[in-house]
Amino acid sequence: MALTRTQQSEEGSVGDGLPDLGDSIDALTFEQILEMDDDEDEREFSKSIVFGFFDQAEETFVKMDKALEDRDLPELSSLGHFLKGSSATLGLTKVKESCEKIQHYGQQKDEAGTTDEPDEDLCLSRIEEILVVVKEQYAEVEKVLKKFYATPAASGISLDTNVRRRTPLATLKLTHEQWASLTTMLLIALASGLDLRFPV
């Protein structure tokens, strides 16, 4: 059963043995991802989702930098929308909110997406500022999650090597469309309370 926010605050952690994830990660959403793991020690399923997200996020930031250089607002909006969805799946609230602003400015609207903003230069300037912030937010959650999934030193295997060797999803190079589809399926599954854990 998921913990309430009051329980999280009182206990300083989410569930048994889970650290305080701070205010950059929604604990309840992330706990739902963890509940899909068949083995709480290995956590192969959630680990593959998280590290797959890391790969996709870093590739998306490179594409955003290029689109910003090219002054390509539609592409920036599309990339913001994509990263918004995948970060929301993991409960990365700050990253999600910043990406949503990029999506809106890419559509030449204000950050809330409610009012048209005809000044293209202003939209590009706002996106440039937000992109700096969202990269910092991403670095923060990446640090927290990599620490959570840290490989014991005794294994002699680096974190990335261990994850890629043992978790098939983390080795896949998904397109934006494929990752968006996976994100959508996960969101539907979480909302429906489906058990996606794989049998041993």
mmCIF file with all atom_site columns, C-alpha atoms in Angstrom:
data_model
loop_
_atom_site.group_PDB
_atom_site.id
_atom_site.type_symbol
_atom_site.label_atom_id
_atom_site.label_alt_id
_atom_site.label_comp_id
_atom_site.label_asym_id
_atom_site.label_entity_id
_atom_site.label_seq_id
_atom_site.pdbx_PDB_ins_code
_atom_site.Cartn_x
_atom_site.Cartn_y
_atom_site.Cartn_z
_atom_site.occupancy
_atom_site.B_iso_or_equiv
_atom_site.pdbx_formal_charge
_atom_site.auth_seq_id
_atom_site.auth_comp_id
_atom_site.auth_asym_id
_atom_site.auth_atom_id
_atom_site.pdbx_PDB_model_num
ATOM 1   C CA . MET A 1 1   ? 0.000  0.000   0.000   1.00 0.00 ? 1   MET A CA 1
ATOM 2   C CA . ALA A 1 2   ? 1.334  3.446   -0.913  1.00 0.00 ? 2   ALA A CA 1
ATOM 3   C CA . LEU A 1 3   ? 2.294  5.742   1.916   1.00 0.00 ? 3   LEU A CA 1
ATOM 4   C CA . THR A 1 4   ? 0.525  9.040   2.407   1.00 0.00 ? 4   THR A CA 1
ATOM 5   C CA . ARG A 1 5   ? 2.535  12.251  2.234   1.00 0.00 ? 5   ARG A CA 1
ATOM 6   C CA . THR A 1 6   ? 2.080  12.602  6.008   1.00 0.00 ? 6   THR A CA 1
ATOM 7   C CA . GLN A 1 7   ? 3.570  9.158   6.567   1.00 0.00 ? 7   GLN A CA 1
ATOM 8   C CA . GLN A 1 8   ? 6.461  10.007  4.261   1.00 0.00 ? 8   GLN A CA 1
ATOM 9   C CA . SER A 1 9   ? 7.172  13.180  6.205   1.00 0.00 ? 9   SER A CA 1
ATOM 10  C CA . GLU A 1 10  ? 6.977  11.432  9.569   1.00 0.00 ? 10  GLU A CA 1
ATOM 11  C CA . GLU A 1 11  ? 9.155  8.504   8.570   1.00 0.00 ? 11  GLU A CA 1
ATOM 12  C CA . GLY A 1 12  ? 11.599 10.410  6.343   1.00 0.00 ? 12  GLY A CA 1
ATOM 13  C CA . SER A 1 13  ? 11.445 7.686   3.719   1.00 0.00 ? 13  SER A CA 1
ATOM 14  C CA . VAL A 1 14  ? 9.159  6.050   1.207   1.00 0.00 ? 14  VAL A CA 1
ATOM 15  C CA . GLY A 1 15  ? 8.407  2.443   2.039   1.00 0.00 ? 15  GLY A CA 1
ATOM 16  C CA . ASP A 1 16  ? 10.879 0.088   3.679   1.00 0.00 ? 16  ASP A CA 1
ATOM 17  C CA . GLY A 1 17  ? 14.491 1.047   3.077   1.00 0.00 ? 17  GLY A CA 1
ATOM 18  C CA . LEU A 1 18  ? 13.747 3.785   0.555   1.00 0.00 ? 18  LEU A CA 1
ATOM 19  C CA . PRO A 1 19  ? 15.469 7.149   1.025   1.00 0.00 ? 19  PRO A CA 1
ATOM 20  C CA . ASP A 1 20  ? 13.937 10.588  1.226   1.00 0.00 ? 20  ASP A CA 1
ATOM 21  C CA . LEU A 1 21  ? 13.696 11.501  -2.457  1.00 0.00 ? 21  LEU A CA 1
ATOM 22  C CA . GLY A 1 22  ? 13.464 15.240  -1.855  1.00 0.00 ? 22  GLY A CA 1
ATOM 23  C CA . ASP A 1 23  ? 11.033 17.588  -3.569  1.00 0.00 ? 23  ASP A CA 1
ATOM 24  C CA . SER A 1 24  ? 12.221 16.864  -7.113  1.00 0.00 ? 24  SER A CA 1
ATOM 25  C CA . ILE A 1 25  ? 10.677 13.383  -7.203  1.00 0.00 ? 25  ILE A CA 1
ATOM 26  C CA . ASP A 1 26  ? 7.080  12.575  -6.360  1.00 0.00 ? 26  ASP A CA 1
ATOM 27  C CA . ALA A 1 27  ? 7.471  9.732   -3.888  1.00 0.00 ? 27  ALA A CA 1
ATOM 28  C CA . LEU A 1 28  ? 4.054  8.181   -4.483  1.00 0.00 ? 28  LEU A CA 1
ATOM 29  C CA . THR A 1 29  ? 4.548  7.999   -8.249  1.00 0.00 ? 29  THR A CA 1
ATOM 30  C CA . PHE A 1 30  ? 8.042  6.565   -7.925  1.00 0.00 ? 30  PHE A CA 1
ATOM 31  C CA . GLU A 1 31  ? 6.842  4.019   -5.386  1.00 0.00 ? 31  GLU A CA 1
ATOM 32  C CA . GLN A 1 32  ? 4.293  2.779   -7.928  1.00 0.00 ? 32  GLN A CA 1
ATOM 33  C CA . ILE A 1 33  ? 7.136  2.138   -10.370 1.00 0.00 ? 33  ILE A CA 1
ATOM 34  C CA . LEU A 1 34  ? 9.040  0.257   -7.658  1.00 0.00 ? 34  LEU A CA 1
ATOM 35  C CA . GLU A 1 35  ? 5.993  -1.897  -6.939  1.00 0.00 ? 35  GLU A CA 1
ATOM 36  C CA . MET A 1 36  ? 6.420  -3.403  -10.417 1.00 0.00 ? 36  MET A CA 1
ATOM 37  C CA . ASP A 1 37  ? 9.733  -4.966  -9.366  1.00 0.00 ? 37  ASP A CA 1
ATOM 38  C CA . ASP A 1 38  ? 9.553  -8.694  -8.763  1.00 0.00 ? 38  ASP A CA 1
ATOM 39  C CA . ASP A 1 39  ? 12.732 -8.676  -6.670  1.00 0.00 ? 39  ASP A CA 1
ATOM 40  C CA . GLU A 1 40  ? 13.145 -5.762  -4.256  1.00 0.00 ? 40  GLU A CA 1
ATOM 41  C CA . ASP A 1 41  ? 16.874 -6.442  -3.920  1.00 0.00 ? 41  ASP A CA 1
ATOM 42  C CA . GLU A 1 42  ? 17.629 -6.428  -7.642  1.00 0.00 ? 42  GLU A CA 1
ATOM 43  C CA . ARG A 1 43  ? 14.852 -4.078  -8.836  1.00 0.00 ? 43  ARG A CA 1
ATOM 44  C CA . GLU A 1 44  ? 15.652 -4.959  -12.437 1.00 0.00 ? 44  GLU A CA 1
ATOM 45  C CA . PHE A 1 45  ? 12.396 -3.706  -13.959 1.00 0.00 ? 45  PHE A CA 1
ATOM 46  C CA . SER A 1 46  ? 12.337 -0.243  -12.390 1.00 0.00 ? 46  SER A CA 1
ATOM 47  C CA . LYS A 1 47  ? 16.097 0.097   -12.857 1.00 0.00 ? 47  LYS A CA 1
ATOM 48  C CA . SER A 1 48  ? 15.762 -0.537  -16.580 1.00 0.00 ? 48  SER A CA 1
ATOM 49  C CA . ILE A 1 49  ? 13.009 2.078   -16.860 1.00 0.00 ? 49  ILE A CA 1
ATOM 50  C CA . VAL A 1 50  ? 15.018 4.682   -14.936 1.00 0.00 ? 50  VAL A CA 1
ATOM 51  C CA . PHE A 1 51  ? 18.270 4.145   -16.815 1.00 0.00 ? 51  PHE A CA 1
ATOM 52  C CA . GLY A 1 52  ? 16.432 4.016   -20.120 1.00 0.00 ? 52  GLY A CA 1
ATOM 53  C CA . PHE A 1 53  ? 15.039 7.420   -19.192 1.00 0.00 ? 53  PHE A CA 1
ATOM 54  C CA . PHE A 1 54  ? 18.543 8.726   -18.463 1.00 0.00 ? 54  PHE A CA 1
ATOM 55  C CA . ASP A 1 55  ? 19.677 7.767   -21.973 1.00 0.00 ? 55  ASP A CA 1
ATOM 56  C CA . GLN A 1 56  ? 16.623 9.296   -23.610 1.00 0.00 ? 56  GLN A CA 1
ATOM 57  C CA . ALA A 1 57  ? 16.802 12.501  -21.543 1.00 0.00 ? 57  ALA A CA 1
ATOM 58  C CA . GLU A 1 58  ? 20.440 13.121  -22.405 1.00 0.00 ? 58  GLU A CA 1
ATOM 59  C CA . GLU A 1 59  ? 19.769 12.538  -26.101 1.00 0.00 ? 59  GLU A CA 1
ATOM 60  C CA . THR A 1 60  ? 16.787 14.882  -25.903 1.00 0.00 ? 60  THR A CA 1
ATOM 61  C CA . PHE A 1 61  ? 18.856 17.656  -24.321 1.00 0.00 ? 61  PHE A CA 1
ATOM 62  C CA . VAL A 1 62  ? 21.330 17.407  -27.212 1.00 0.00 ? 62  VAL A CA 1
ATOM 63  C CA . LYS A 1 63  ? 18.451 17.696  -29.678 1.00 0.00 ? 63  LYS A CA 1
ATOM 64  C CA . MET A 1 64  ? 17.015 20.640  -27.734 1.00 0.00 ? 64  MET A CA 1
ATOM 65  C CA . ASP A 1 65  ? 20.347 22.465  -27.904 1.00 0.00 ? 65  ASP A CA 1
ATOM 66  C CA . LYS A 1 66  ? 20.436 21.916  -31.671 1.00 0.00 ? 66  LYS A CA 1
ATOM 67  C CA . ALA A 1 67  ? 16.814 23.008  -32.114 1.00 0.00 ? 67  ALA A CA 1
ATOM 68  C CA . LEU A 1 68  ? 17.492 26.128  -30.057 1.00 0.00 ? 68  LEU A CA 1
ATOM 69  C CA . GLU A 1 69  ? 20.500 26.928  -32.227 1.00 0.00 ? 69  GLU A CA 1
ATOM 70  C CA . ASP A 1 70  ? 18.311 26.434  -35.317 1.00 0.00 ? 70  ASP A CA 1
ATOM 71  C CA . ARG A 1 71  ? 15.505 28.546  -33.789 1.00 0.00 ? 71  ARG A CA 1
ATOM 72  C CA . ASP A 1 72  ? 13.152 25.627  -34.405 1.00 0.00 ? 72  ASP A CA 1
ATOM 73  C CA . LEU A 1 73  ? 10.238 26.287  -32.067 1.00 0.00 ? 73  LEU A CA 1
ATOM 74  C CA . PRO A 1 74  ? 8.021  23.396  -33.282 1.00 0.00 ? 74  PRO A CA 1
ATOM 75  C CA . GLU A 1 75  ? 10.850 20.922  -32.666 1.00 0.00 ? 75  GLU A CA 1
ATOM 76  C CA . LEU A 1 76  ? 11.486 22.395  -29.214 1.00 0.00 ? 76  LEU A CA 1
ATOM 77  C CA . SER A 1 77  ? 7.791  22.032  -28.411 1.00 0.00 ? 77  SER A CA 1
ATOM 78  C CA . SER A 1 78  ? 7.805  18.404  -29.565 1.00 0.00 ? 78  SER A CA 1
ATOM 79  C CA . LEU A 1 79  ? 10.918 17.568  -27.547 1.00 0.00 ? 79  LEU A CA 1
ATOM 80  C CA . GLY A 1 80  ? 9.517  19.317  -24.476 1.00 0.00 ? 80  GLY A CA 1
ATOM 81  C CA . HIS A 1 81  ? 6.299  17.331  -24.793 1.00 0.00 ? 81  HIS A CA 1
ATOM 82  C CA . PHE A 1 82  ? 8.210  14.068  -25.117 1.00 0.00 ? 82  PHE A CA 1
ATOM 83  C CA . LEU A 1 83  ? 10.430 14.630  -22.084 1.00 0.00 ? 83  LEU A CA 1
ATOM 84  C CA . LYS A 1 84  ? 7.488  15.937  -20.076 1.00 0.00 ? 84  LYS A CA 1
ATOM 85  C CA . GLY A 1 85  ? 5.670  12.632  -20.498 1.00 0.00 ? 85  GLY A CA 1
ATOM 86  C CA . SER A 1 86  ? 8.583  10.347  -19.695 1.00 0.00 ? 86  SER A CA 1
ATOM 87  C CA . SER A 1 87  ? 9.637  12.377  -16.649 1.00 0.00 ? 87  SER A CA 1
ATOM 88  C CA . ALA A 1 88  ? 6.044  12.435  -15.375 1.00 0.00 ? 88  ALA A CA 1
ATOM 89  C CA . THR A 1 89  ? 5.966  8.629   -15.511 1.00 0.00 ? 89  THR A CA 1
ATOM 90  C CA . LEU A 1 90  ? 8.811  8.493   -12.978 1.00 0.00 ? 90  LEU A CA 1
ATOM 91  C CA . GLY A 1 91  ? 7.438  11.302  -10.834 1.00 0.00 ? 91  GLY A CA 1
ATOM 92  C CA . LEU A 1 92  ? 10.202 13.767  -11.727 1.00 0.00 ? 92  LEU A CA 1
ATOM 93  C CA . THR A 1 93  ? 7.997  16.749  -11.005 1.00 0.00 ? 93  THR A CA 1
ATOM 94  C CA . LYS A 1 94  ? 10.414 19.634  -11.530 1.00 0.00 ? 94  LYS A CA 1
ATOM 95  C CA . VAL A 1 95  ? 11.767 18.226  -14.787 1.00 0.00 ? 95  VAL A CA 1
ATOM 96  C CA . LYS A 1 96  ? 8.216  17.601  -15.978 1.00 0.00 ? 96  LYS A CA 1
ATOM 97  C CA . GLU A 1 97  ? 7.080  21.141  -15.157 1.00 0.00 ? 97  GLU A CA 1
ATOM 98  C CA . SER A 1 98  ? 10.064 22.733  -16.902 1.00 0.00 ? 98  SER A CA 1
ATOM 99  C CA . CYS A 1 99  ? 9.585  20.577  -19.993 1.00 0.00 ? 99  CYS A CA 1
ATOM 100 C CA . GLU A 1 100 ? 5.943  21.586  -20.110 1.00 0.00 ? 100 GLU A CA 1
ATOM 101 C CA . LYS A 1 101 ? 7.015  25.239  -20.191 1.00 0.00 ? 101 LYS A CA 1
ATOM 102 C CA . ILE A 1 102 ? 9.388  24.474  -23.075 1.00 0.00 ? 102 ILE A CA 1
ATOM 103 C CA . GLN A 1 103 ? 6.517  22.759  -24.877 1.00 0.00 ? 103 GLN A CA 1
ATOM 104 C CA . HIS A 1 104 ? 4.290  25.821  -24.442 1.00 0.00 ? 104 HIS A CA 1
ATOM 105 C CA . TYR A 1 105 ? 6.901  28.372  -25.474 1.00 0.00 ? 105 TYR A CA 1
ATOM 106 C CA . GLY A 1 106 ? 7.658  26.202  -28.491 1.00 0.00 ? 106 GLY A CA 1
ATOM 107 C CA . GLN A 1 107 ? 3.999  26.611  -29.423 1.00 0.00 ? 107 GLN A CA 1
ATOM 108 C CA . GLN A 1 108 ? 4.465  30.386  -29.020 1.00 0.00 ? 108 GLN A CA 1
ATOM 109 C CA . LYS A 1 109 ? 2.319  30.564  -25.925 1.00 0.00 ? 109 LYS A CA 1
ATOM 110 C CA . ASP A 1 110 ? 3.083  31.715  -22.401 1.00 0.00 ? 110 ASP A CA 1
ATOM 111 C CA . GLU A 1 111 ? 4.574  29.219  -19.937 1.00 0.00 ? 111 GLU A CA 1
ATOM 112 C CA . ALA A 1 112 ? 1.112  28.121  -18.813 1.00 0.00 ? 112 ALA A CA 1
ATOM 113 C CA . GLY A 1 113 ? 0.024  27.504  -22.397 1.00 0.00 ? 113 GLY A CA 1
ATOM 114 C CA . THR A 1 114 ? -3.029 29.734  -22.065 1.00 0.00 ? 114 THR A CA 1
ATOM 115 C CA . THR A 1 115 ? -2.043 32.909  -23.925 1.00 0.00 ? 115 THR A CA 1
ATOM 116 C CA . ASP A 1 116 ? -0.495 33.341  -27.370 1.00 0.00 ? 116 ASP A CA 1
ATOM 117 C CA . GLU A 1 117 ? 3.004  34.816  -27.451 1.00 0.00 ? 117 GLU A CA 1
ATOM 118 C CA . PRO A 1 118 ? 3.747  36.145  -30.961 1.00 0.00 ? 118 PRO A CA 1
ATOM 119 C CA . ASP A 1 119 ? 7.295  37.275  -30.120 1.00 0.00 ? 119 ASP A CA 1
ATOM 120 C CA . GLU A 1 120 ? 9.458  34.417  -31.413 1.00 0.00 ? 120 GLU A CA 1
ATOM 121 C CA . ASP A 1 121 ? 12.650 35.901  -29.959 1.00 0.00 ? 121 ASP A CA 1
ATOM 122 C CA . LEU A 1 122 ? 11.057 36.086  -26.516 1.00 0.00 ? 122 LEU A CA 1
ATOM 123 C CA . CYS A 1 123 ? 9.933  32.453  -26.717 1.00 0.00 ? 123 CYS A CA 1
ATOM 124 C CA . LEU A 1 124 ? 13.418 31.326  -27.723 1.00 0.00 ? 124 LEU A CA 1
ATOM 125 C CA . SER A 1 125 ? 14.954 33.381  -24.921 1.00 0.00 ? 125 SER A CA 1
ATOM 126 C CA . ARG A 1 126 ? 12.601 31.851  -22.352 1.00 0.00 ? 126 ARG A CA 1
ATOM 127 C CA . ILE A 1 127 ? 13.352 28.338  -23.614 1.00 0.00 ? 127 ILE A CA 1
ATOM 128 C CA . GLU A 1 128 ? 17.082 29.005  -23.408 1.00 0.00 ? 128 GLU A CA 1
ATOM 129 C CA . GLU A 1 129 ? 16.682 30.040  -19.759 1.00 0.00 ? 129 GLU A CA 1
ATOM 130 C CA . ILE A 1 130 ? 14.457 27.076  -18.897 1.00 0.00 ? 130 ILE A CA 1
ATOM 131 C CA . LEU A 1 131 ? 16.812 24.646  -20.615 1.00 0.00 ? 131 LEU A CA 1
ATOM 132 C CA . VAL A 1 132 ? 19.601 25.669  -18.239 1.00 0.00 ? 132 VAL A CA 1
ATOM 133 C CA . VAL A 1 133 ? 17.294 25.111  -15.268 1.00 0.00 ? 133 VAL A CA 1
ATOM 134 C CA . VAL A 1 134 ? 15.887 21.770  -16.431 1.00 0.00 ? 134 VAL A CA 1
ATOM 135 C CA . LYS A 1 135 ? 19.368 20.366  -17.020 1.00 0.00 ? 135 LYS A CA 1
ATOM 136 C CA . GLU A 1 136 ? 20.225 21.237  -13.418 1.00 0.00 ? 136 GLU A CA 1
ATOM 137 C CA . GLN A 1 137 ? 16.984 19.631  -12.229 1.00 0.00 ? 137 GLN A CA 1
ATOM 138 C CA . TYR A 1 138 ? 17.763 16.532  -14.253 1.00 0.00 ? 138 TYR A CA 1
ATOM 139 C CA . ALA A 1 139 ? 21.290 16.324  -12.812 1.00 0.00 ? 139 ALA A CA 1
ATOM 140 C CA . GLU A 1 140 ? 19.806 16.480  -9.317  1.00 0.00 ? 140 GLU A CA 1
ATOM 141 C CA . VAL A 1 141 ? 17.353 13.609  -9.823  1.00 0.00 ? 141 VAL A CA 1
ATOM 142 C CA . GLU A 1 142 ? 19.936 11.590  -11.736 1.00 0.00 ? 142 GLU A CA 1
ATOM 143 C CA . LYS A 1 143 ? 22.262 11.807  -8.737  1.00 0.00 ? 143 LYS A CA 1
ATOM 144 C CA . VAL A 1 144 ? 19.516 10.753  -6.312  1.00 0.00 ? 144 VAL A CA 1
ATOM 145 C CA . LEU A 1 145 ? 18.334 7.833   -8.440  1.00 0.00 ? 145 LEU A CA 1
ATOM 146 C CA . LYS A 1 146 ? 21.807 6.558   -9.272  1.00 0.00 ? 146 LYS A CA 1
ATOM 147 C CA . LYS A 1 147 ? 22.573 6.580   -5.566  1.00 0.00 ? 147 LYS A CA 1
ATOM 148 C CA . PHE A 1 148 ? 19.369 4.636   -4.913  1.00 0.00 ? 148 PHE A CA 1
ATOM 149 C CA . TYR A 1 149 ? 20.303 2.004   -7.511  1.00 0.00 ? 149 TYR A CA 1
ATOM 150 C CA . ALA A 1 150 ? 23.990 1.984   -6.562  1.00 0.00 ? 150 ALA A CA 1
ATOM 151 C CA . THR A 1 151 ? 25.780 -1.315  -7.093  1.00 0.00 ? 151 THR A CA 1
ATOM 152 C CA . PRO A 1 152 ? 27.489 -2.670  -3.939  1.00 0.00 ? 152 PRO A CA 1
ATOM 153 C CA . ALA A 1 153 ? 31.218 -1.952  -4.056  1.00 0.00 ? 153 ALA A CA 1
ATOM 154 C CA . ALA A 1 154 ? 31.955 -5.642  -3.467  1.00 0.00 ? 154 ALA A CA 1
ATOM 155 C CA . SER A 1 155 ? 30.555 -6.521  -6.881  1.00 0.00 ? 155 SER A CA 1
ATOM 156 C CA . GLY A 1 156 ? 33.454 -4.807  -8.628  1.00 0.00 ? 156 GLY A CA 1
ATOM 157 C CA . ILE A 1 157 ? 31.075 -3.707  -11.388 1.00 0.00 ? 157 ILE A CA 1
ATOM 158 C CA . SER A 1 158 ? 30.273 -0.089  -12.157 1.00 0.00 ? 158 SER A CA 1
ATOM 159 C CA . LEU A 1 159 ? 26.644 0.967   -11.914 1.00 0.00 ? 159 LEU A CA 1
ATOM 160 C CA . ASP A 1 160 ? 26.126 1.563   -15.630 1.00 0.00 ? 160 ASP A CA 1
ATOM 161 C CA . THR A 1 161 ? 27.834 -1.685  -16.631 1.00 0.00 ? 161 THR A CA 1
ATOM 162 C CA . ASN A 1 162 ? 25.809 -3.695  -14.145 1.00 0.00 ? 162 ASN A CA 1
ATOM 163 C CA . VAL A 1 163 ? 22.525 -2.187  -15.247 1.00 0.00 ? 163 VAL A CA 1
ATOM 164 C CA . ARG A 1 164 ? 23.156 -2.622  -18.951 1.00 0.00 ? 164 ARG A CA 1
ATOM 165 C CA . ARG A 1 165 ? 24.309 -6.215  -18.519 1.00 0.00 ? 165 ARG A CA 1
ATOM 166 C CA . ARG A 1 166 ? 21.322 -7.346  -16.506 1.00 0.00 ? 166 ARG A CA 1
ATOM 167 C CA . THR A 1 167 ? 18.398 -5.199  -17.621 1.00 0.00 ? 167 THR A CA 1
ATOM 168 C CA . PRO A 1 168 ? 17.323 -5.577  -21.257 1.00 0.00 ? 168 PRO A CA 1
ATOM 169 C CA . LEU A 1 169 ? 15.173 -2.435  -21.384 1.00 0.00 ? 169 LEU A CA 1
ATOM 170 C CA . ALA A 1 170 ? 18.158 -0.276  -20.492 1.00 0.00 ? 170 ALA A CA 1
ATOM 171 C CA . THR A 1 171 ? 20.029 -1.532  -23.551 1.00 0.00 ? 171 THR A CA 1
ATOM 172 C CA . LEU A 1 172 ? 17.289 -0.627  -26.002 1.00 0.00 ? 172 LEU A CA 1
ATOM 173 C CA . LYS A 1 173 ? 17.677 2.487   -28.121 1.00 0.00 ? 173 LYS A CA 1
ATOM 174 C CA . LEU A 1 174 ? 14.053 3.525   -28.376 1.00 0.00 ? 174 LEU A CA 1
ATOM 175 C CA . THR A 1 175 ? 12.854 6.274   -30.673 1.00 0.00 ? 175 THR A CA 1
ATOM 176 C CA . HIS A 1 176 ? 10.893 9.163   -29.201 1.00 0.00 ? 176 HIS A CA 1
ATOM 177 C CA . GLU A 1 177 ? 7.697  7.570   -30.502 1.00 0.00 ? 177 GLU A CA 1
ATOM 178 C CA . GLN A 1 178 ? 8.518  4.181   -28.957 1.00 0.00 ? 178 GLN A CA 1
ATOM 179 C CA . TRP A 1 179 ? 9.476  5.710   -25.624 1.00 0.00 ? 179 TRP A CA 1
ATOM 180 C CA . ALA A 1 180 ? 6.306  7.835   -25.662 1.00 0.00 ? 180 ALA A CA 1
ATOM 181 C CA . SER A 1 181 ? 4.251  4.679   -26.262 1.00 0.00 ? 181 SER A CA 1
ATOM 182 C CA . LEU A 1 182 ? 5.982  2.903   -23.372 1.00 0.00 ? 182 LEU A CA 1
ATOM 183 C CA . THR A 1 183 ? 5.385  5.920   -21.154 1.00 0.00 ? 183 THR A CA 1
ATOM 184 C CA . THR A 1 184 ? 1.701  5.975   -22.078 1.00 0.00 ? 184 THR A CA 1
ATOM 185 C CA . MET A 1 185 ? 1.314  2.262   -21.345 1.00 0.00 ? 185 MET A CA 1
ATOM 186 C CA . LEU A 1 186 ? 2.989  2.653   -17.960 1.00 0.00 ? 186 LEU A CA 1
ATOM 187 C CA . LEU A 1 187 ? 0.771  5.592   -17.043 1.00 0.00 ? 187 LEU A CA 1
ATOM 188 C CA . ILE A 1 188 ? -2.354 3.627   -18.004 1.00 0.00 ? 188 ILE A CA 1
ATOM 189 C CA . ALA A 1 189 ? -1.141 0.599   -16.060 1.00 0.00 ? 189 ALA A CA 1
ATOM 190 C CA . LEU A 1 190 ? -0.406 2.675   -12.964 1.00 0.00 ? 190 LEU A CA 1
ATOM 191 C CA . ALA A 1 191 ? -3.765 4.431   -13.165 1.00 0.00 ? 191 ALA A CA 1
ATOM 192 C CA . SER A 1 192 ? -5.553 1.087   -13.586 1.00 0.00 ? 192 SER A CA 1
ATOM 193 C CA . GLY A 1 193 ? -3.673 -0.635  -10.784 1.00 0.00 ? 193 GLY A CA 1
ATOM 194 C CA . LEU A 1 194 ? -2.408 -3.370  -13.108 1.00 0.00 ? 194 LEU A CA 1
ATOM 195 C CA . ASP A 1 195 ? 0.362  -5.675  -11.900 1.00 0.00 ? 195 ASP A CA 1
ATOM 196 C CA . LEU A 1 196 ? 3.144  -5.530  -14.503 1.00 0.00 ? 196 LEU A CA 1
ATOM 197 C CA . ARG A 1 197 ? 5.657  -7.575  -12.572 1.00 0.00 ? 197 ARG A CA 1
ATOM 198 C CA . PHE A 1 198 ? 7.128  -10.436 -14.530 1.00 0.00 ? 198 PHE A CA 1
ATOM 199 C CA . PRO A 1 199 ? 7.042  -13.979 -13.126 1.00 0.00 ? 199 PRO A CA 1
ATOM 200 C CA . VAL A 1 200 ? 10.368 -15.530 -12.180 1.00 0.00 ? 200 VAL A CA 1
#
